[in-house]
XYZ file of C-alpha atoms in Angstrom:
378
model
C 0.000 0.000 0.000
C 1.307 3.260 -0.929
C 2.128 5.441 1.678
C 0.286 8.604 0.110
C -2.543 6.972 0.397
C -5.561 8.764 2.541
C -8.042 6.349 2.914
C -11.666 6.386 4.425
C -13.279 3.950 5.492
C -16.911 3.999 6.534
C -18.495 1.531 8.797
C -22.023 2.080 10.903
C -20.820 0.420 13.993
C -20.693 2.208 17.077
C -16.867 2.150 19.035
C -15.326 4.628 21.703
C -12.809 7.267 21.199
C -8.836 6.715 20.248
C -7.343 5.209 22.517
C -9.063 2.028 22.543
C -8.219 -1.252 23.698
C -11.074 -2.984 21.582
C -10.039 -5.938 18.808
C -11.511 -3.803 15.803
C -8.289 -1.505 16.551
C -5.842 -3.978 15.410
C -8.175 -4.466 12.177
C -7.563 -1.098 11.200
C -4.172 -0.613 11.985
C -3.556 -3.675 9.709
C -5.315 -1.590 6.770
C -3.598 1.814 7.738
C -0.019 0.499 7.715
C 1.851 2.529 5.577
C -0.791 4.689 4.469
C -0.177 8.255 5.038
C -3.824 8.872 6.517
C -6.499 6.268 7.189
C -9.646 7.913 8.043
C -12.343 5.885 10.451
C -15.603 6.804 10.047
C -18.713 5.476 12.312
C -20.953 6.371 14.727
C -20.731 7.979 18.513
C -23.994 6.149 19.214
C -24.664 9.734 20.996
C -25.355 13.415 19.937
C -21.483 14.273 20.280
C -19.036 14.571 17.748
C -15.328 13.265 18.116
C -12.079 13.393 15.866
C -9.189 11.527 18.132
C -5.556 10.370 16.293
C -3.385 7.303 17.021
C -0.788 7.571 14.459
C -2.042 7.483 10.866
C -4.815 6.538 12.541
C -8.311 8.766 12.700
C -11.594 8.098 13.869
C -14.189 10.644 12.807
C -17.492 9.078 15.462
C -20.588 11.229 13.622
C -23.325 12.409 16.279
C -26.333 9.956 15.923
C -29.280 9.635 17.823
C -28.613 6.104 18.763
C -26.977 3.182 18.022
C -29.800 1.955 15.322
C -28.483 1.619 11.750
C -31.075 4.477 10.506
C -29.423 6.699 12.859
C -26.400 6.159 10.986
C -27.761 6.385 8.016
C -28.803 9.975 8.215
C -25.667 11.060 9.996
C -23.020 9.420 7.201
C -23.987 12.338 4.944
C -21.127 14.080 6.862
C -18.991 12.072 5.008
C -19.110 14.361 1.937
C -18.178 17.307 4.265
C -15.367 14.848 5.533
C -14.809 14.539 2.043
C -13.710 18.537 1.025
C -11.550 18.830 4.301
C -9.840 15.651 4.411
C -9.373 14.863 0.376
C -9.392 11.222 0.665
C -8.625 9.022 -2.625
C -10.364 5.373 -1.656
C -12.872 4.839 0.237
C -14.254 1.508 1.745
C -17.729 1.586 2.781
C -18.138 -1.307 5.047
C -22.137 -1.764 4.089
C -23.414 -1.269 0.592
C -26.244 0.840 1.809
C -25.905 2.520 5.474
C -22.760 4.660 4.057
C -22.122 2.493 0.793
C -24.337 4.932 -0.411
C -22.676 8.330 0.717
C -19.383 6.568 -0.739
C -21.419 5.927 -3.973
C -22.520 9.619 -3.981
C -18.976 10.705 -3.169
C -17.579 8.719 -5.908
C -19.743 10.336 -8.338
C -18.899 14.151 -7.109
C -15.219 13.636 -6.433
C -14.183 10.433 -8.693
C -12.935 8.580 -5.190
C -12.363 5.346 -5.691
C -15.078 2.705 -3.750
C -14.487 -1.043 -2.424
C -18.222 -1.887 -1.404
C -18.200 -4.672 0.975
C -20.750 -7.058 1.889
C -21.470 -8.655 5.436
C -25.021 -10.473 5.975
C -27.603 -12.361 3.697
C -30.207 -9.497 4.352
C -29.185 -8.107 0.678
C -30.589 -10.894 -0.859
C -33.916 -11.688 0.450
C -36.409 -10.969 2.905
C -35.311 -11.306 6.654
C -39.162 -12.491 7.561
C -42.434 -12.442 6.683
C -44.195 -9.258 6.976
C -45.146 -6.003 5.224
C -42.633 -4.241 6.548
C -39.555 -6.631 6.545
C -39.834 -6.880 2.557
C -40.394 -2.821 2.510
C -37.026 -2.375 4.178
C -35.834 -5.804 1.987
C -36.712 -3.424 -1.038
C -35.013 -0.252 -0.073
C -31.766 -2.216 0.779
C -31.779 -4.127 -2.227
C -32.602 -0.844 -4.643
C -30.002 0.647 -2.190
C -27.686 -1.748 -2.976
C -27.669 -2.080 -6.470
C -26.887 1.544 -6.872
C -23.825 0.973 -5.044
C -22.913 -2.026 -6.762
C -23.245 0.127 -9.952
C -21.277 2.967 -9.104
C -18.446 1.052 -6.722
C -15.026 0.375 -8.461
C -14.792 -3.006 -6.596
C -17.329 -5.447 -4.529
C -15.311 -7.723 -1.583
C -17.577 -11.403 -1.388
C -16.601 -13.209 1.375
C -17.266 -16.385 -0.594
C -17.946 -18.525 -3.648
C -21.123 -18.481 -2.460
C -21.574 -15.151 -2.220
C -20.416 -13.944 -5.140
C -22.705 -16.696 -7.000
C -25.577 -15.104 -5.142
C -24.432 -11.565 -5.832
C -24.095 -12.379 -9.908
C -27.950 -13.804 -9.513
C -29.332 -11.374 -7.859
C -27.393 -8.166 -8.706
C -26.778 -9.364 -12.157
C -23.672 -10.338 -14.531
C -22.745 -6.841 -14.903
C -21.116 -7.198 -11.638
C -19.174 -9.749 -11.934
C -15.906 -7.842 -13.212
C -15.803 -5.638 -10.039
C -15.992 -8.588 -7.884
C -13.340 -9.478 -5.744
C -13.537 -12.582 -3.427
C -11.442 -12.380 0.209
C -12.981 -14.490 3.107
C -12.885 -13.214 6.450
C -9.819 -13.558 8.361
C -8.767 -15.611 11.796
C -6.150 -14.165 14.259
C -4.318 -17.561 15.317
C -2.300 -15.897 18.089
C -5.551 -15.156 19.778
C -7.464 -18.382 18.977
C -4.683 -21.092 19.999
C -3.676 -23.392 20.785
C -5.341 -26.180 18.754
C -7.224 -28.661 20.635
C -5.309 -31.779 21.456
C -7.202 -33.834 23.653
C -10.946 -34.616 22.403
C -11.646 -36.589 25.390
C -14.728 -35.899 27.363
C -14.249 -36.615 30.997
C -18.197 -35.409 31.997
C -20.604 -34.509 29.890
C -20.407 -32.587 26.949
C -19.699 -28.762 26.991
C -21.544 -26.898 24.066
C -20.897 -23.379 22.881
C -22.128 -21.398 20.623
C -21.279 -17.660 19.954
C -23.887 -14.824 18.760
C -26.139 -12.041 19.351
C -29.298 -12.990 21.519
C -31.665 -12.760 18.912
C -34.543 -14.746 17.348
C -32.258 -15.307 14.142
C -29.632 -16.963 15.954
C -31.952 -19.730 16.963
C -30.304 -20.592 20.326
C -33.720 -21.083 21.951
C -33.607 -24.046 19.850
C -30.416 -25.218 21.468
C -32.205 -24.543 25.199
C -35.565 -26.471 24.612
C -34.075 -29.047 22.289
C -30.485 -29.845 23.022
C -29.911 -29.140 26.793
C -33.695 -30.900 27.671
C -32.491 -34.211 25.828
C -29.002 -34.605 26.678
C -29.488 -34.104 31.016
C -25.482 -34.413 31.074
C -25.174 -31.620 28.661
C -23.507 -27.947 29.886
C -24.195 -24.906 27.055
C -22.640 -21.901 26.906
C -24.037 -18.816 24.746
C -21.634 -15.768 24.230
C -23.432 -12.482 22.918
C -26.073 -10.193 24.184
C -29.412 -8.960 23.048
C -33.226 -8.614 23.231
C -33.740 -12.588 23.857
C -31.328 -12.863 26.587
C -34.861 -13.215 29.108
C -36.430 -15.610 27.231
C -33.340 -17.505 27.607
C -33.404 -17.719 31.344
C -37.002 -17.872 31.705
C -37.553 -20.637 29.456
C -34.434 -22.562 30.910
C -36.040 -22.282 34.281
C -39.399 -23.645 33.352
C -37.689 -26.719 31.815
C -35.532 -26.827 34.699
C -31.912 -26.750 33.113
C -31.048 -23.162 33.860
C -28.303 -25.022 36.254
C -26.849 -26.193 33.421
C -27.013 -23.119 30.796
C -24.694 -20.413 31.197
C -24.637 -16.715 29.060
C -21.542 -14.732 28.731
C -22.191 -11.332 28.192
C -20.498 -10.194 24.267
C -16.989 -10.848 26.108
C -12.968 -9.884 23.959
C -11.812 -11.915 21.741
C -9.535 -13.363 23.864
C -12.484 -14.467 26.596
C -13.927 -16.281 23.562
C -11.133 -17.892 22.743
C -10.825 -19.123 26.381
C -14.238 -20.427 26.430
C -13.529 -22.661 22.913
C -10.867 -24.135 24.620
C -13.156 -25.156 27.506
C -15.965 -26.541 25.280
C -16.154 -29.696 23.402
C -18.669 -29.214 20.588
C -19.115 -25.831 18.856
C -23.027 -25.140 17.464
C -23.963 -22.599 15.456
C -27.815 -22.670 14.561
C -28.539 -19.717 13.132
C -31.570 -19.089 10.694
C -29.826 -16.361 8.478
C -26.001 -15.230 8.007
C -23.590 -14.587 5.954
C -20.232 -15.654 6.695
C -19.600 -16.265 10.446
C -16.497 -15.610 11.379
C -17.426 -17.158 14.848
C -17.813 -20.745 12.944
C -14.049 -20.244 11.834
C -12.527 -19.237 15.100
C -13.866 -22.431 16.541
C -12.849 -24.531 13.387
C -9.411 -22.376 14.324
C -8.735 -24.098 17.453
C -9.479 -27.151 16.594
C -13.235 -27.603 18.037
C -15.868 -30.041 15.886
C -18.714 -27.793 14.165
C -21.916 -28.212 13.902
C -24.043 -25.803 11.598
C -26.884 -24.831 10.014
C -26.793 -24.598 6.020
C -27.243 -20.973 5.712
C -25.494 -17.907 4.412
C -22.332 -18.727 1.840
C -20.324 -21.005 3.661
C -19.671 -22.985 0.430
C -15.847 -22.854 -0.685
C -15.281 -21.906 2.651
C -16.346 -24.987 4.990
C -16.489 -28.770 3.650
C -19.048 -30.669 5.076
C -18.756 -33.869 6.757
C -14.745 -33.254 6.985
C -14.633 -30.431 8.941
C -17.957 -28.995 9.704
C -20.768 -30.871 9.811
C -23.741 -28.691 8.140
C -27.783 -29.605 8.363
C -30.925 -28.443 6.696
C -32.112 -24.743 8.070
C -34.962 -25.193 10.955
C -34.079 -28.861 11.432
C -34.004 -29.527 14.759
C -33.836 -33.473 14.467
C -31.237 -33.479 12.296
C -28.688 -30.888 14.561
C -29.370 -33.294 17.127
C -28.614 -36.459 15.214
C -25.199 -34.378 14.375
C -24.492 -33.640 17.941
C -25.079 -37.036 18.706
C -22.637 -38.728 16.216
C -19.643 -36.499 17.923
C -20.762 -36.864 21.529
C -20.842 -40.849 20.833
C -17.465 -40.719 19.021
C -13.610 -39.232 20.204
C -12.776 -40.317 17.005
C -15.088 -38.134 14.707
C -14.480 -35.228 16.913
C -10.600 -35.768 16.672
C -10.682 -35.980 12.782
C -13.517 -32.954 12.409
C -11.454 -31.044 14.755
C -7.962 -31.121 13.319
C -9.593 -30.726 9.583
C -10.583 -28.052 10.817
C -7.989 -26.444 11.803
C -5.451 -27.057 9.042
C -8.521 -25.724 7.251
C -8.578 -22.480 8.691
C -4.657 -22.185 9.368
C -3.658 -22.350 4.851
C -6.488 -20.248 4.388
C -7.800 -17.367 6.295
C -4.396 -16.764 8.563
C -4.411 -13.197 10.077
C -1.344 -12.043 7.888
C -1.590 -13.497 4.588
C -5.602 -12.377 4.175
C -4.299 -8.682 5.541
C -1.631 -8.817 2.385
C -4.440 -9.581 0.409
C -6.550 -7.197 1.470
C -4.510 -4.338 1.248
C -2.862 -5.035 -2.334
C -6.532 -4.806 -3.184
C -7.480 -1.181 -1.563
C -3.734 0.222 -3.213
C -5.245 -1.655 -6.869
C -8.183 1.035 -6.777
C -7.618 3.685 -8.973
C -9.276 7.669 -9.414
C -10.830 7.607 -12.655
């Protein structure tokens, strides 16, 4: 990466001031090496603007009335101010709609360069039924294809996705498209597991937001009901986080269910190594990067079929993936590794050698930045 470069890059998530000690820090300090000026910019989740420095680093957090994404959304117009004082030339807009579309905009006015990026299957259909849902399903897609059309590049996280994204967006696409999974920092999630023995009974984890899309009320009523030796762990925070406990206590296994608040990296990485079986149930992603970190240290996966996991997992060698909504059939999976060391010691270390040639910290950072220095100011 050239280091003339000024770089933005926008992204609606909500973070504190520089300094920071959260992980997303050491993300962008891998993107801003050797850039003269790489430019941060998300949301204060507060009426308060804030500009602080670390370096080459800057994070610009816009005033917003909240931490929802339309608050964002109507904030991010800053960017073009950001735009005349700061004379960036690339910008990565981290969502092809909640300020893919200032980029887009910004492109067109001041011929930046744009890498639109894509995180989440909610670009491609309907998150639910409801009048509503496909309303706001319409706007992002519309939303989205405008981007698409006026970005330089697109970044798929998968085969998958970018098979979806040539469907649904179109062939014309396809030329911009540029595929670079997500990426797994081994030094924080190692070792590998060595020892698949289970000396009690089974410790399950599974990492996510406490939402009804995540599906881990399925893992309460189903998993931890059946199996009475069972232990499960859930690592996130959200809305459902209630119905959680409440139904745990009517069925009488809140004993045996335990919730970690959305805890660092490194806290998840000590819980993997604790556990025994990794689930991830989830009704709709994209590309969980919490399914590779387990694979990462070596755990056996179980997951459901969903998102664009394909060219990036192989099933039956080291994940093993069932239908979406199938209960039954997650269960059966579970079952097969509880009942064998064997399977979970051959799942486990596929797994990992899996994850270790392909989405290592370093060589996926090279990648990525050799593709924000290839964009070029028409």
């Amino acid at each position: 990466m050239s280091n003339s470069m000024r770089v933005f890059h926008v992204s609606p998530n909500v973070y504190p001031p520089l300094p920071a000690g959260h992980h997303t820090l050491r993300i962008w300090k891998e993107l801003a090496r050797d850039a003269e000026r790489y430019h941060v910019i998300a949301s204060a989740g507060r009426l308060r603007y804030s500009h602080t420095v670390d370096g080459n680093l800057h994070l610009h957090l816009l005033p917003t009335f909240g931490t929802r994404g339309w608050h964002f959304f109507l904030a991010s117009w800053m960017v073009l101010f950001l735009c005349l004082r700061h004379h960036p030339d690339r910008i990565i807009a981290q969502c092809p709609v909640n300020g893919g579309l200032v980029a887009s905009v910004a492109r067109l006015i001041f011929r930046v360069p744009v890498l639109a990026e894509v995180h989440g299957a909610h670009y491609f259909w309907p998150g639910g039924p409801g009048g509503v849902r496909r309303v706001t399903w319409m706007l992002l897609r519309l939303g989205t294809a405008f981007t698409f059309r006026v970005a330089t590049r697109i970044r798929s996280l998968s085969r998958d996705m970018t098979e979806h994204l040539v469907r649904v967006y179109g062939e014309s696409i396809q030329p911009k498209i540029f595929e670079l999974g997500n990426r797994v920092d081994l030094e924080l999630f190692s070792p590998v597991k060595t020892c698949y023995r289970m000396t009690a009974g089974p410790t399950l984890i599974s990492v996510g937001a406490y939402t009804a899309g995540k599906n881990h009320l399925a893992l309460v009523e189903g998993l931890l009901q059946r199996l009475p030796d069972a232990r499960l762990t859930l690592v996130g925070r959200g809305p459902m986080e209630r119905v959680y406990v409440e139904r745990a206590q009517a069925l009488g296994v809140q004993s045996r269910l335990k919730l970690v608040h959305a805890a660092s990296h490194r806290d998840v990485a000590s819980l993997l190594a604790e556990s025994d079986i990794y689930i991830h149930p989830s009704l709709s992603e994209g590309v969980p990067r919490a399914i590779l970190e387990a694979m990462a240290m070596g755990l056996p996966v179980v997951a459901t079929k969903v998102g664009f996991l394909g060219g990036v997992v192989r099933d039956g060698v080291d994940v093993s993936l069932i239908p979406l909504g199938d209960l039954q059939a997650l269960e059966r999976a579970v079952d097969r590794l509880i009942d064998s060391e064997d399977l979970r010691r051959e799942m486990g270390t596929a797994a990992a050698k899996q994850i270790r040639s392909r989405f290592e910290w370093n060589s996926t950072f090279d990648r990525y930045r050799g593709l924000i220095a290839s964009l070029v100011r028409a």
